[in-house]
Amino acid sequence: RRLREQLGDPLLVRRGNRMLPTPLAERLASPVAEAVASVGRVLSPAESRASWPASITIATTDEVVALLGPRLLARLAAEAPATKLVFLAIDASYNRLGLALGQVDLVISEDWTAPGQLRRRRLLSSEFVGVVAKGHKPPRGLAAYTAADHLLVAPLGGRRGLVDDALADEGRSRHVAAVVPTFAAAAPLMAAHPLVCTVPELAVDVCFPRGGVQRFRLPLALPPARYDAFWHARVHGDRAHQHLRRVLTEVASEPPSA
């Protein structure tokens, strides 16, 4: 009724036992059908699953970029070659403002100080190992490990890490000779000085020169490094974002390249 009043046309008229469209209704049939189909495509799970935004922005650490970046690029090349993949450095707030404003789609990181209101999903888990540069002798035993000069990789700019907390529980400490924000920055320092670096094992192959370091088993127990994807609640139900999270889970589960 409202549409008939707005258009000033009955749209349908009775002819015997049938209702027939008026000329105006016939002219409107095609554009209205197309508009309804367009809305259906936007709301269709199958269609939204296959859709990608113009860009995807992920705040994370360099080992995640090195490990998942190539896999995600390959997926985008196959499904959405026009989509730009942007990686940003994670900040101490877990890029909370960027997530809230839609400037950042996801944060991928270990949960050091993640805001509790962010949604999350586990992507990766990796045991910690010790590494030294090739040609340098790995420490043997806890006493030698704590006596060595250590290199701390601290993406959020801290001055102590998981190792320091674990040693403190045993009444011990270590000497941190240098702190760097990325694993890529660690390799040159380790090559120049006999530094011990404790890292998630997944970072060894993707962030250090092949054959440039040797790994060793740690003389203390540490929980594994667990990497989660974090996102803002405002996009939790968005189908395109749900698709992005599914794809990330899939690429994170792929076996390492040979």
Short mmCIF file of C-alpha atoms in Angstrom, two decimals:
data_model
loop_
_atom_site.label_atom_id
_atom_site.label_comp_id
_atom_site.label_asym_id
_atom_site.label_seq_id
_atom_site.Cartn_x
_atom_site.Cartn_y
_atom_site.Cartn_z
CA ARG A 1 0.00 0.00 0.00
CA ARG A 2 2.78 2.43 0.96
CA LEU A 3 4.61 1.75 -2.29
CA ARG A 4 1.41 2.30 -4.32
CA GLU A 5 0.82 5.60 -2.54
CA GLN A 6 4.41 6.77 -3.08
CA LEU A 7 4.35 5.86 -6.76
CA GLY A 8 0.79 7.04 -7.41
CA ASP A 9 0.08 3.79 -9.25
CA PRO A 10 -1.91 0.68 -8.26
CA LEU A 11 0.92 -1.55 -9.65
CA LEU A 12 -1.52 -4.49 -9.90
CA VAL A 13 -5.04 -4.46 -11.32
CA ARG A 14 -7.64 -7.20 -11.27
CA ARG A 15 -8.72 -8.80 -14.52
CA GLY A 16 -11.31 -11.42 -13.72
CA ASN A 17 -9.63 -13.91 -11.38
CA ARG A 18 -6.13 -12.62 -12.08
CA MET A 19 -3.98 -9.71 -10.89
CA LEU A 20 -2.02 -8.13 -13.73
CA PRO A 21 0.87 -5.62 -13.50
CA THR A 22 0.38 -2.08 -14.66
CA PRO A 23 2.78 -0.64 -17.27
CA LEU A 24 4.74 1.06 -14.48
CA ALA A 25 5.06 -2.21 -12.58
CA GLU A 26 6.36 -3.91 -15.72
CA ARG A 27 8.99 -1.20 -16.17
CA LEU A 28 10.09 -1.55 -12.54
CA ALA A 29 10.28 -5.35 -12.57
CA SER A 30 13.78 -5.68 -14.02
CA PRO A 31 15.61 -3.03 -11.92
CA VAL A 32 13.86 -4.20 -8.75
CA ALA A 33 14.85 -7.81 -9.45
CA GLU A 34 18.46 -6.75 -9.96
CA ALA A 35 18.45 -4.73 -6.73
CA VAL A 36 17.08 -7.69 -4.77
CA ALA A 37 19.69 -9.98 -6.33
CA SER A 38 22.47 -7.53 -5.37
CA VAL A 39 21.31 -7.49 -1.76
CA GLY A 40 21.17 -11.27 -1.80
CA ARG A 41 24.75 -11.48 -3.04
CA VAL A 42 25.96 -9.19 -0.26
CA LEU A 43 24.16 -11.20 2.41
CA SER A 44 24.94 -14.64 0.99
CA PRO A 45 27.49 -16.56 3.11
CA ALA A 46 28.92 -18.22 0.00
CA GLU A 47 29.44 -14.91 -1.74
CA SER A 48 30.87 -13.11 1.27
CA ARG A 49 33.20 -16.02 1.93
CA ALA A 50 34.73 -15.55 -1.50
CA SER A 51 35.03 -11.76 -1.17
CA TRP A 52 38.16 -9.93 -0.06
CA PRO A 53 38.71 -6.28 0.90
CA ALA A 54 40.99 -3.94 -1.00
CA SER A 55 43.63 -4.33 1.71
CA ILE A 56 44.35 -6.41 4.80
CA THR A 57 46.37 -4.89 7.63
CA ILE A 58 47.97 -7.14 10.25
CA ALA A 59 50.06 -5.93 13.19
CA THR A 60 52.52 -8.57 14.33
CA THR A 61 56.15 -9.54 14.94
CA ASP A 62 58.81 -10.32 12.38
CA GLU A 63 58.85 -14.10 12.85
CA VAL A 64 55.11 -14.21 12.11
CA VAL A 65 55.62 -12.12 8.97
CA ALA A 66 58.43 -14.44 7.85
CA LEU A 67 56.42 -17.59 8.55
CA LEU A 68 52.84 -16.72 7.57
CA GLY A 69 53.44 -13.85 5.14
CA PRO A 70 54.50 -16.03 2.18
CA ARG A 71 51.62 -18.44 2.76
CA LEU A 72 49.03 -15.69 2.99
CA LEU A 73 50.44 -13.96 -0.10
CA ALA A 74 50.14 -17.21 -2.05
CA ARG A 75 46.51 -17.56 -0.93
CA LEU A 76 45.73 -13.98 -1.95
CA ALA A 77 47.45 -14.43 -5.31
CA ALA A 78 45.07 -17.32 -6.01
CA GLU A 79 41.86 -15.84 -4.58
CA ALA A 80 42.28 -12.05 -4.51
CA PRO A 81 45.27 -10.78 -6.49
CA ALA A 82 44.07 -7.17 -6.19
CA THR A 83 44.11 -7.25 -2.37
CA LYS A 84 47.08 -5.52 -0.75
CA LEU A 85 48.65 -7.20 2.30
CA VAL A 86 50.05 -4.73 4.85
CA PHE A 87 52.11 -5.73 7.90
CA LEU A 88 52.68 -3.29 10.77
CA ALA A 89 54.77 -3.56 13.91
CA ILE A 90 52.81 -4.50 17.01
CA ASP A 91 52.76 -1.88 19.77
CA ALA A 92 52.45 -2.18 23.53
CA SER A 93 48.66 -1.71 23.40
CA TYR A 94 48.31 -4.49 20.82
CA ASN A 95 47.26 -1.77 18.36
CA ARG A 96 44.00 -1.44 20.24
CA LEU A 97 43.12 1.96 18.78
CA GLY A 98 43.87 0.80 15.24
CA LEU A 99 41.64 -2.23 15.75
CA ALA A 100 38.83 -0.08 17.15
CA LEU A 101 39.04 2.40 14.25
CA GLY A 102 39.28 -0.28 11.56
CA GLN A 103 42.83 0.74 10.61
CA VAL A 104 44.13 -2.68 11.67
CA ASP A 105 42.25 -5.88 10.88
CA LEU A 106 44.13 -8.32 13.09
CA VAL A 107 46.97 -8.53 15.58
CA ILE A 108 48.99 -11.76 15.70
CA SER A 109 51.23 -12.22 18.70
CA GLU A 110 51.97 -14.07 21.87
CA ASP A 111 49.80 -12.90 24.75
CA TRP A 112 52.20 -10.80 26.78
CA THR A 113 49.85 -8.00 27.79
CA ALA A 114 46.89 -8.33 25.39
CA PRO A 115 43.78 -6.33 26.39
CA GLY A 116 41.19 -8.72 27.75
CA GLN A 117 38.32 -7.29 25.69
CA LEU A 118 39.85 -8.36 22.37
CA ARG A 119 38.54 -11.53 20.72
CA ARG A 120 41.14 -14.19 19.99
CA ARG A 121 41.91 -17.47 18.26
CA ARG A 122 44.96 -19.73 18.65
CA LEU A 123 47.05 -19.95 15.47
CA LEU A 124 50.46 -21.37 16.37
CA SER A 125 52.38 -23.00 19.20
CA SER A 126 56.12 -23.51 19.37
CA GLU A 127 58.57 -24.80 21.97
CA PHE A 128 61.46 -22.57 23.03
CA VAL A 129 65.04 -23.48 22.16
CA GLY A 130 68.39 -21.82 22.69
CA VAL A 131 70.52 -20.63 19.76
CA VAL A 132 74.07 -19.40 19.37
CA ALA A 133 75.89 -18.29 16.24
CA LYS A 134 77.74 -20.96 14.31
CA GLY A 135 81.26 -21.31 15.69
CA HIS A 136 80.23 -20.30 19.21
CA LYS A 137 79.93 -22.97 21.87
CA PRO A 138 76.43 -23.57 23.30
CA PRO A 139 76.25 -23.52 27.11
CA ARG A 140 75.90 -26.91 28.76
CA GLY A 141 73.81 -27.00 31.91
CA LEU A 142 71.95 -24.34 33.83
CA ALA A 143 75.02 -22.81 35.46
CA ALA A 144 76.72 -22.20 32.10
CA TYR A 145 73.46 -20.95 30.62
CA THR A 146 72.95 -18.32 33.33
CA ALA A 147 76.63 -17.28 33.21
CA ALA A 148 76.48 -16.57 29.46
CA ASP A 149 75.74 -13.19 27.88
CA HIS A 150 72.15 -13.19 26.63
CA LEU A 151 70.34 -11.41 23.83
CA LEU A 152 66.69 -10.61 24.47
CA VAL A 153 64.23 -10.12 21.60
CA ALA A 154 61.53 -7.81 22.95
CA PRO A 155 59.03 -6.56 20.33
CA LEU A 156 57.18 -4.47 22.92
CA GLY A 157 60.36 -2.90 24.27
CA GLY A 158 60.61 -4.74 27.61
CA ARG A 159 63.84 -5.34 29.49
CA ARG A 160 63.09 -8.84 30.80
CA GLY A 161 61.31 -11.85 29.44
CA LEU A 162 59.92 -15.28 30.14
CA VAL A 163 63.39 -16.69 30.85
CA ASP A 164 64.01 -14.09 33.57
CA ASP A 165 60.75 -14.98 35.29
CA ALA A 166 61.52 -18.72 35.13
CA LEU A 167 65.02 -18.18 36.53
CA ALA A 168 63.70 -15.94 39.29
CA ASP A 169 61.41 -18.77 40.41
CA GLU A 170 64.56 -20.82 40.99
CA GLY A 171 66.41 -17.99 42.71
CA ARG A 172 68.65 -17.39 39.70
CA SER A 173 69.21 -14.62 37.18
CA ARG A 174 71.05 -14.00 33.90
CA HIS A 175 72.94 -11.15 32.28
CA VAL A 176 71.11 -9.63 29.32
CA ALA A 177 73.85 -7.97 27.29
CA ALA A 178 71.59 -6.57 24.57
CA VAL A 179 67.91 -6.09 23.74
CA VAL A 180 66.55 -5.87 20.18
CA PRO A 181 62.99 -5.48 18.85
CA THR A 182 63.15 -8.18 16.14
CA PHE A 183 64.72 -11.55 15.45
CA ALA A 184 66.17 -10.15 12.22
CA ALA A 185 68.19 -7.70 14.31
CA ALA A 186 69.49 -10.50 16.53
CA ALA A 187 71.54 -12.36 13.91
CA PRO A 188 74.24 -9.69 13.27
CA LEU A 189 74.82 -9.20 17.00
CA MET A 190 75.08 -12.93 17.58
CA ALA A 191 77.56 -13.30 14.74
CA ALA A 192 79.79 -10.64 16.29
CA HIS A 193 79.58 -11.72 19.93
CA PRO A 194 79.03 -15.05 21.74
CA LEU A 195 75.45 -14.30 22.75
CA VAL A 196 72.80 -16.80 23.77
CA CYS A 197 69.30 -16.17 22.46
CA THR A 198 66.21 -18.07 23.65
CA VAL A 199 63.59 -18.16 20.89
CA PRO A 200 60.47 -20.01 19.73
CA GLU A 201 61.71 -22.82 17.51
CA LEU A 202 59.52 -21.67 14.62
CA ALA A 203 61.61 -18.49 14.43
CA VAL A 204 64.93 -20.26 13.93
CA ASP A 205 64.44 -21.33 10.31
CA VAL A 206 62.61 -18.23 9.11
CA CYS A 207 64.49 -15.41 10.88
CA PHE A 208 68.11 -16.55 11.11
CA PRO A 209 70.51 -17.18 8.20
CA ARG A 210 70.37 -20.81 7.14
CA GLY A 211 73.31 -22.56 8.73
CA GLY A 212 74.21 -19.40 10.64
CA VAL A 213 73.10 -20.59 14.08
CA GLN A 214 73.02 -23.81 16.03
CA ARG A 215 70.22 -24.64 18.40
CA PHE A 216 70.45 -26.39 21.75
CA ARG A 217 68.05 -27.77 24.31
CA LEU A 218 67.30 -25.38 27.14
CA PRO A 219 68.39 -26.39 30.66
CA LEU A 220 65.15 -25.05 32.16
CA ALA A 221 61.47 -25.69 31.55
CA LEU A 222 59.49 -23.03 29.72
CA PRO A 223 55.89 -23.10 28.51
CA PRO A 224 55.57 -23.03 24.71
CA ALA A 225 55.16 -19.80 22.80
CA ARG A 226 51.50 -19.54 21.84
CA TYR A 227 50.54 -17.17 19.05
CA ASP A 228 46.98 -15.89 18.90
CA ALA A 229 45.08 -13.76 16.40
CA PHE A 230 43.35 -10.83 18.12
CA TRP A 231 40.52 -8.70 16.72
CA HIS A 232 38.00 -6.12 17.84
CA ALA A 233 34.50 -7.17 18.87
CA ARG A 234 32.95 -4.83 16.28
CA VAL A 235 34.09 -7.11 13.41
CA HIS A 236 33.47 -10.41 15.17
CA GLY A 237 30.30 -11.13 13.19
CA ASP A 238 31.46 -9.61 9.90
CA ARG A 239 31.45 -12.38 7.28
CA ALA A 240 34.43 -11.06 5.34
CA HIS A 241 36.44 -10.84 8.56
CA GLN A 242 35.31 -14.33 9.54
CA HIS A 243 36.61 -15.55 6.19
CA LEU A 244 39.96 -13.84 6.80
CA ARG A 245 40.23 -15.56 10.18
CA ARG A 246 39.41 -18.94 8.65
CA VAL A 247 42.07 -18.44 5.97
CA LEU A 248 44.67 -17.48 8.59
CA THR A 249 43.87 -20.59 10.60
CA GLU A 250 44.27 -22.68 7.46
CA VAL A 251 47.61 -21.19 6.39
CA ALA A 252 48.94 -21.41 9.98
CA SER A 253 48.26 -25.17 9.93
CA GLU A 254 50.20 -25.75 6.70
CA PRO A 255 53.41 -27.77 7.11
CA PRO A 256 56.67 -25.82 6.87
CA SER A 257 58.22 -25.51 3.41
CA ALA A 258 61.09 -27.83 2.70
#
